[in-house]
């Protein structure tokens, strides 16, 4: 579907609820059915992708079929309702978070206007509290005394196909960004509720292709892009050639090399498309500058993990490759590249799911001697932590003036900010490599706004939704663009590098997007280089 | 509609208690049996709910970090918003529970022509929520004097503080005014604020109206219908209830039974309702976990046994390409027969 013109959308977001999302609040929300039409839903997963995932050991992706959200009949299994209710019961027993979040909300509304989807669409069902009520109403009906006795009077409703469709619409209009959870007096995290709803939907074969295809690629080829080993290597080799042309430095990189000290894993998007490519060049240059003994892996060639957007079993299966590969290659520890959701998995799930990694050592930077005790158990260090430490110890030479074509601002990606607490390391790096300014206070750090297309929603068929959901972020960038002349939006997330680029092209075409490591790469001074005047840094066309 | 219904229910409750308690012999039901039942349901229900929550494990460390984490020594950690040790977590939780810190962050978003989005600090909900809860807490503590004989010495301090403005005789308590104000605000925003209005359920109006009813009957008793109630008889009943030898005095007025009946209703309603947020806030995994999940392994008791797609399987599929591209392999290609 065509994306509306900027002027049109600019008016529409001010005027309130949009038909694009399927709802206008004239009646009680329970009485408003969802309407799917081209443009307001992401395409369902292809049959063969679901079949492939279902065939993998430890995974359960039943009911592969051709179907469309626009059709009345979603071809659900005969006993879909029992499956959903049994699935809900199982999850209530497995996740304390779900039980607490179902029981404790007082509907105070503090979270209501904190969600970028709500701000951009005006659809009341995009208020986090109401998104959670979509599930909570069913929970009340089948799992609480008050709901069983009083029914709708107590906010309960029966599970129907209509409810299921509503779940599908609104659990895929949440990017699991956790901004709502920062403001809730009980820490209720609607992202957690969305994750549960998505898990339940997969039990009856309802999922989207933009998530399940990369996930199945990642399982088979090692990365979301489906790059086979030789192609992955070629891509990195191309970057190395580009670096040589630009700087005269021939970087030393290797693949699947046993006995390296460090395994380096980053989202495959970084070696696949602009502007991530420049970030990857930044990594290559940095490691070259310090002479790090490291290797890439083609088997574990994906930092990202679309299992996080699917169910915990798939997340575990995909993530398990990292430790398996680290063990096979006999490295001492792992460095992870810039990526948001990847780091949520690494920081909050990996060790629990696939640890203990007792075959690795507590990471120690061989250049500075720093022990990363904060990663003593996972043995995985964030590239920004690693770089900041190098800068602090004066182990790399940086020339800020090489970024003089850039006036940057910094976008905190949701997961590093709210699920990890990584906020000041990238800022410390920026201070040393570029002239930069902060966006307004309520849009950064733990209050940062999502790019609007995370959790596997950066697919083109829902472009209008994405531009709406990204509006709060884009608007804050516009502010510093207008007031401070910002022309570059830096971040530490591969998904952001793709999604913010579309977002900026739409709302602020004068602002480009980059990874922090690209700016590091621009500023790096390396012995023996023959770098000319690169007026656009690593992006300079020769 | 929803609030009208809540009012209706509370009015019915008042009428039931007002008339019922005047029927010969029913005083015992309203004054003794129901309060005992209410306490039992409250205590039993509360414990049951907390045990039910505690029974489900916390499989993953899903702390919400609201500040800089502990990392390199030159990066300053925000200990309260991103705790790394047990004592830091305790400090974070105390601030949440005692000062409603997360609510304090509240902002109000607006979309203006342009479009231009603004976020203003908005503390009213925080102010009135605190006012409501602390008034409620102080009122409960004050009521202890009815049950304890003699009243403990610190009771006098609270009463002194609360009545410091010396309005009227008997002294008016500040909390009586603040709880009513807070309820009016909390109720008002449920019918005026468009977001909250749309999400509010009967479950949200009913407890407010009920507490409003309790507060009003209490205030009536204390300031206006003094002559209808015999404080000494009430005190005797209250002390009797806690010592399991309740005595019903003859001169206890209907207004007291109404007050007590509403309180009993609240106690019974409590464990089945959102009021359980009182217990839940302590158990919320986004707030009560340390952010040390990379330093210390968090255990999931039901961690499923799932293996990755194996390296061997991967190499088998792509070995030729790998060898061609010069990527090291575990098993060489079979030597071609000439
Ligand atoms: C410890 C942290 C607590 C927090 C952050 C908290 C917060 C809140 C909030 C935000 C509301 C909603 C006000 C509204 O209706 O818009 C509320 C209502 C209420 N809370 Fe708490 N509360 C806490 C503890 C307690 C405790 C210990 C009690 C003990 C009785 C309690 C009893 C109530 C009652 C009776 C209501 C009003 C009923 C209602 O609004 O439906 N809360 N609380
Ligand atoms: S802030 Fe929390 S308690 Fe308030 S409505 Fe949202 S989820 Fe419910
Ligand atoms: S997690 Fe983010 S996208 Fe989802 S409801 Fe909360 S604020 Fe909205």
PDB file of N, CA and C in Angstrom, chain A residues 473-531:
ATOM      1  N   UNK A 473      10.040   9.499  17.777  1.00  0.00           N
ATOM      2  CA  UNK A 473      11.493   9.525  17.627  1.00  0.00           C
ATOM      3  C   UNK A 473      11.883  10.546  16.561  1.00  0.00           C
ATOM      4  N   UNK A 474      11.221  10.479  15.413  1.00  0.00           N
ATOM      5  CA  UNK A 474      11.572  11.371  14.306  1.00  0.00           C
ATOM      6  C   UNK A 474      11.389  12.828  14.721  1.00  0.00           C
ATOM      7  N   UNK A 475      10.342  13.072  15.490  1.00  0.00           N
ATOM      8  CA  UNK A 475      10.053  14.443  15.897  1.00  0.00           C
ATOM      9  C   UNK A 475      11.137  15.006  16.813  1.00  0.00           C
ATOM     10  N   UNK A 476      11.675  14.161  17.672  1.00  0.00           N
ATOM     11  CA  UNK A 476      12.759  14.612  18.553  1.00  0.00           C
ATOM     12  C   UNK A 476      14.019  14.872  17.741  1.00  0.00           C
ATOM     13  N   UNK A 477      14.247  14.064  16.709  1.00  0.00           N
ATOM     14  CA  UNK A 477      15.406  14.299  15.848  1.00  0.00           C
ATOM     15  C   UNK A 477      15.214  15.617  15.100  1.00  0.00           C
ATOM     16  N   UNK A 478      13.991  15.818  14.625  1.00  0.00           N
ATOM     17  CA  UNK A 478      13.698  17.065  13.898  1.00  0.00           C
ATOM     18  C   UNK A 478      14.024  18.284  14.766  1.00  0.00           C
ATOM     19  N   UNK A 479      13.695  18.156  16.035  1.00  0.00           N
ATOM     20  CA  UNK A 479      13.944  19.255  16.964  1.00  0.00           C
ATOM     21  C   UNK A 479      15.434  19.627  16.968  1.00  0.00           C
ATOM     22  N   UNK A 480      16.313  18.635  17.129  1.00  0.00           N
ATOM     23  CA  UNK A 480      17.745  18.975  17.168  1.00  0.00           C
ATOM     24  C   UNK A 480      18.296  19.277  15.781  1.00  0.00           C
ATOM     25  N   UNK A 481      17.633  18.774  14.778  1.00  0.00           N
ATOM     26  CA  UNK A 481      18.041  19.141  13.407  1.00  0.00           C
ATOM     27  C   UNK A 481      17.768  20.636  13.189  1.00  0.00           C
ATOM     28  N   UNK A 482      16.548  21.065  13.536  1.00  0.00           N
ATOM     29  CA  UNK A 482      16.172  22.469  13.331  1.00  0.00           C
ATOM     30  C   UNK A 482      16.962  23.412  14.228  1.00  0.00           C
ATOM     31  N   UNK A 483      17.117  23.002  15.502  1.00  0.00           N
ATOM     32  CA  UNK A 483      17.721  23.929  16.471  1.00  0.00           C
ATOM     33  C   UNK A 483      19.242  23.886  16.470  1.00  0.00           C
ATOM     34  N   UNK A 484      19.802  22.685  16.238  1.00  0.00           N
ATOM     35  CA  UNK A 484      21.250  22.552  16.436  1.00  0.00           C
ATOM     36  C   UNK A 484      21.984  22.095  15.193  1.00  0.00           C
ATOM     37  N   UNK A 485      21.251  21.959  14.114  1.00  0.00           N
ATOM     38  CA  UNK A 485      21.911  21.568  12.864  1.00  0.00           C
ATOM     39  C   UNK A 485      22.394  20.130  12.814  1.00  0.00           C
ATOM     40  N   UNK A 486      21.733  19.255  13.549  1.00  0.00           N
ATOM     41  CA  UNK A 486      22.142  17.845  13.537  1.00  0.00           C
ATOM     42  C   UNK A 486      21.895  17.237  12.153  1.00  0.00           C
ATOM     43  N   UNK A 487      22.890  16.512  11.646  1.00  0.00           N
ATOM     44  CA  UNK A 487      22.703  15.864  10.343  1.00  0.00           C
ATOM     45  C   UNK A 487      22.969  14.363  10.386  1.00  0.00           C
ATOM     46  N   UNK A 488      23.217  13.853  11.591  1.00  0.00           N
ATOM     47  CA  UNK A 488      23.500  12.415  11.684  1.00  0.00           C
ATOM     48  C   UNK A 488      22.891  11.862  12.971  1.00  0.00           C
ATOM     49  N   UNK A 489      22.150  10.771  12.807  1.00  0.00           N
ATOM     50  CA  UNK A 489      21.527  10.110  13.950  1.00  0.00           C
ATOM     51  C   UNK A 489      22.331   8.848  14.222  1.00  0.00           C
ATOM     52  N   UNK A 490      23.088   8.851  15.320  1.00  0.00           N
ATOM     53  CA  UNK A 490      23.907   7.670  15.598  1.00  0.00           C
ATOM     54  C   UNK A 490      23.186   6.762  16.579  1.00  0.00           C
ATOM     55  N   UNK A 491      23.528   5.491  16.539  1.00  0.00           N
ATOM     56  CA  UNK A 491      22.850   4.526  17.398  1.00  0.00           C
ATOM     57  C   UNK A 491      23.733   3.301  17.549  1.00  0.00           C
ATOM     58  N   UNK A 492      23.357   2.388  18.440  1.00  0.00           N
ATOM     59  CA  UNK A 492      24.084   1.122  18.537  1.00  0.00           C
ATOM     60  C   UNK A 492      23.131  -0.040  18.265  1.00  0.00           C
ATOM     61  N   UNK A 493      22.477  -0.012  17.120  1.00  0.00           N
ATOM     62  CA  UNK A 493      21.513  -1.072  16.816  1.00  0.00           C
ATOM     63  C   UNK A 493      21.413  -1.267  15.317  1.00  0.00           C
ATOM     64  N   UNK A 494      21.510  -2.518  14.895  1.00  0.00           N
ATOM     65  CA  UNK A 494      21.473  -2.820  13.461  1.00  0.00           C
ATOM     66  C   UNK A 494      20.068  -2.636  12.897  1.00  0.00           C
ATOM     67  N   UNK A 495      19.053  -2.995  13.694  1.00  0.00           N
ATOM     68  CA  UNK A 495      17.684  -2.803  13.220  1.00  0.00           C
ATOM     69  C   UNK A 495      17.429  -1.310  13.048  1.00  0.00           C
ATOM     70  N   UNK A 496      17.901  -0.527  14.013  1.00  0.00           N
ATOM     71  CA  UNK A 496      17.750   0.926  13.901  1.00  0.00           C
ATOM     72  C   UNK A 496      18.394   1.466  12.641  1.00  0.00           C
ATOM     73  N   UNK A 497      19.563   0.941  12.319  1.00  0.00           N
ATOM     74  CA  UNK A 497      20.254   1.490  11.157  1.00  0.00           C
ATOM     75  C   UNK A 497      19.396   1.324   9.907  1.00  0.00           C
ATOM     76  N   UNK A 498      18.636   0.226   9.859  1.00  0.00           N
ATOM     77  CA  UNK A 498      17.740   0.047   8.721  1.00  0.00           C
ATOM     78  C   UNK A 498      16.459   0.878   8.897  1.00  0.00           C
ATOM     79  N   UNK A 499      15.845   0.766  10.065  1.00  0.00           N
ATOM     80  CA  UNK A 499      14.514   1.368  10.218  1.00  0.00           C
ATOM     81  C   UNK A 499      14.580   2.880  10.352  1.00  0.00           C
ATOM     82  N   UNK A 500      15.571   3.373  11.071  1.00  0.00           N
ATOM     83  CA  UNK A 500      15.671   4.826  11.228  1.00  0.00           C
ATOM     84  C   UNK A 500      15.984   5.488   9.885  1.00  0.00           C
ATOM     85  N   UNK A 501      16.667   4.737   9.023  1.00  0.00           N
ATOM     86  CA  UNK A 501      16.961   5.299   7.709  1.00  0.00           C
ATOM     87  C   UNK A 501      15.648   5.572   6.954  1.00  0.00           C
ATOM     88  N   UNK A 502      14.738   4.594   6.950  1.00  0.00           N
ATOM     89  CA  UNK A 502      13.433   4.839   6.302  1.00  0.00           C
ATOM     90  C   UNK A 502      12.703   5.975   7.008  1.00  0.00           C
ATOM     91  N   UNK A 503      12.804   5.964   8.327  1.00  0.00           N
ATOM     92  CA  UNK A 503      12.073   6.968   9.110  1.00  0.00           C
ATOM     93  C   UNK A 503      12.586   8.377   8.815  1.00  0.00           C
ATOM     94  N   UNK A 504      13.925   8.508   8.752  1.00  0.00           N
ATOM     95  CA  UNK A 504      14.494   9.824   8.466  1.00  0.00           C
ATOM     96  C   UNK A 504      14.168  10.236   7.029  1.00  0.00           C
ATOM     97  N   UNK A 505      14.264   9.295   6.102  1.00  0.00           N
ATOM     98  CA  UNK A 505      13.932   9.636   4.713  1.00  0.00           C
ATOM     99  C   UNK A 505      12.543  10.224   4.625  1.00  0.00           C
ATOM    100  N   UNK A 506      11.647   9.721   5.465  1.00  0.00           N
ATOM    101  CA  UNK A 506      10.265  10.202   5.409  1.00  0.00           C
ATOM    102  C   UNK A 506      10.087  11.528   6.144  1.00  0.00           C
ATOM    103  N   UNK A 507      10.509  11.576   7.412  1.00  0.00           N
ATOM    104  CA  UNK A 507      10.210  12.753   8.231  1.00  0.00           C
ATOM    105  C   UNK A 507      11.303  13.829   8.179  1.00  0.00           C
ATOM    106  N   UNK A 508      12.569  13.400   8.137  1.00  0.00           N
ATOM    107  CA  UNK A 508      13.687  14.369   8.177  1.00  0.00           C
ATOM    108  C   UNK A 508      14.742  13.997   7.146  1.00  0.00           C
ATOM    109  N   UNK A 509      14.463  14.236   5.878  1.00  0.00           N
ATOM    110  CA  UNK A 509      15.352  13.717   4.829  1.00  0.00           C
ATOM    111  C   UNK A 509      16.791  14.223   4.904  1.00  0.00           C
ATOM    112  N   UNK A 510      17.049  15.259   5.693  1.00  0.00           N
ATOM    113  CA  UNK A 510      18.425  15.766   5.751  1.00  0.00           C
ATOM    114  C   UNK A 510      19.285  15.047   6.780  1.00  0.00           C
ATOM    115  N   UNK A 511      18.685  14.147   7.525  1.00  0.00           N
ATOM    116  CA  UNK A 511      19.443  13.475   8.578  1.00  0.00           C
ATOM    117  C   UNK A 511      19.742  12.044   8.159  1.00  0.00           C
ATOM    118  N   UNK A 512      21.024  11.665   8.280  1.00  0.00           N
ATOM    119  CA  UNK A 512      21.405  10.294   7.951  1.00  0.00           C
ATOM    120  C   UNK A 512      21.599   9.487   9.237  1.00  0.00           C
ATOM    121  N   UNK A 513      21.783   8.191   9.068  1.00  0.00           N
ATOM    122  CA  UNK A 513      21.841   7.303  10.232  1.00  0.00           C
ATOM    123  C   UNK A 513      23.149   6.542  10.216  1.00  0.00           C
ATOM    124  N   UNK A 514      23.773   6.369  11.387  1.00  0.00           N
ATOM    125  CA  UNK A 514      25.019   5.602  11.424  1.00  0.00           C
ATOM    126  C   UNK A 514      25.174   4.867  12.743  1.00  0.00           C
ATOM    127  N   UNK A 515      26.059   3.900  12.759  1.00  0.00           N
ATOM    128  CA  UNK A 515      26.424   3.239  14.002  1.00  0.00           C
ATOM    129  C   UNK A 515      27.541   4.023  14.677  1.00  0.00           C
ATOM    130  N   UNK A 516      27.628   3.923  15.986  1.00  0.00           N
ATOM    131  CA  UNK A 516      28.686   4.620  16.716  1.00  0.00           C
ATOM    132  C   UNK A 516      30.065   4.147  16.227  1.00  0.00           C
ATOM    133  N   UNK A 517      30.165   2.860  15.912  1.00  0.00           N
ATOM    134  CA  UNK A 517      31.466   2.328  15.468  1.00  0.00           C
ATOM    135  C   UNK A 517      31.898   2.900  14.121  1.00  0.00           C
ATOM    136  N   UNK A 518      30.921   3.354  13.321  1.00  0.00           N
ATOM    137  CA  UNK A 518      31.308   4.001  12.069  1.00  0.00           C
ATOM    138  C   UNK A 518      32.041   5.304  12.380  1.00  0.00           C
ATOM    139  N   UNK A 519      31.518   6.051  13.341  1.00  0.00           N
ATOM    140  CA  UNK A 519      32.153   7.319  13.703  1.00  0.00           C
ATOM    141  C   UNK A 519      33.538   7.067  14.302  1.00  0.00           C
ATOM    142  N   UNK A 520      33.662   5.948  15.034  1.00  0.00           N
ATOM    143  CA  UNK A 520      34.981   5.569  15.569  1.00  0.00           C
ATOM    144  C   UNK A 520      35.919   5.284  14.402  1.00  0.00           C
ATOM    145  N   UNK A 521      35.427   4.502  13.444  1.00  0.00           N
ATOM    146  CA  UNK A 521      36.232   4.164  12.263  1.00  0.00           C
ATOM    147  C   UNK A 521      36.685   5.408  11.517  1.00  0.00           C
ATOM    148  N   UNK A 522      35.773   6.374  11.383  1.00  0.00           N
ATOM    149  CA  UNK A 522      36.131   7.630  10.717  1.00  0.00           C
ATOM    150  C   UNK A 522      37.295   8.323  11.413  1.00  0.00           C
ATOM    151  N   UNK A 523      37.245   8.317  12.741  1.00  0.00           N
ATOM    152  CA  UNK A 523      38.188   9.131  13.515  1.00  0.00           C
ATOM    153  C   UNK A 523      39.511   8.435  13.792  1.00  0.00           C
ATOM    154  N   UNK A 524      39.550   7.120  13.583  1.00  0.00           N
ATOM    155  CA  UNK A 524      40.746   6.350  13.950  1.00  0.00           C
ATOM    156  C   UNK A 524      41.995   6.756  13.157  1.00  0.00           C
ATOM    157  N   UNK A 525      43.066   6.965  13.875  1.00  0.00           N
ATOM    158  CA  UNK A 525      44.348   7.209  13.223  1.00  0.00           C
ATOM    159  C   UNK A 525      45.186   5.944  13.405  1.00  0.00           C
ATOM    160  N   UNK A 526      45.588   5.334  12.302  1.00  0.00           N
ATOM    161  CA  UNK A 526      46.298   4.055  12.377  1.00  0.00           C
ATOM    162  C   UNK A 526      47.666   4.199  11.726  1.00  0.00           C
ATOM    163  N   UNK A 527      48.671   3.629  12.386  1.00  0.00           N
ATOM    164  CA  UNK A 527      50.028   3.688  11.831  1.00  0.00           C
ATOM    165  C   UNK A 527      50.055   3.109  10.428  1.00  0.00           C
ATOM    166  N   UNK A 528      50.735   3.776   9.542  1.00  0.00           N
ATOM    167  CA  UNK A 528      50.917   3.245   8.199  1.00  0.00           C
ATOM    168  C   UNK A 528      49.786   3.555   7.244  1.00  0.00           C
ATOM    169  N   UNK A 529      48.822   4.316   7.696  1.00  0.00           N
ATOM    170  CA  UNK A 529      47.698   4.604   6.804  1.00  0.00           C
ATOM    171  C   UNK A 529      48.090   5.648   5.762  1.00  0.00           C
ATOM    172  N   UNK A 530      47.389   5.616   4.645  1.00  0.00           N
ATOM    173  CA  UNK A 530      47.627   6.609   3.599  1.00  0.00           C
ATOM    174  C   UNK A 530      46.305   7.276   3.266  1.00  0.00           C
ATOM    175  N   UNK A 531      45.607   7.588   4.326  1.00  0.00           N
ATOM    176  CA  UNK A 531      44.252   8.118   4.165  1.00  0.00           C
ATOM    177  C   UNK A 531      44.292   9.532   3.592  1.00  0.00           C
TER     178      UNK A 531
END
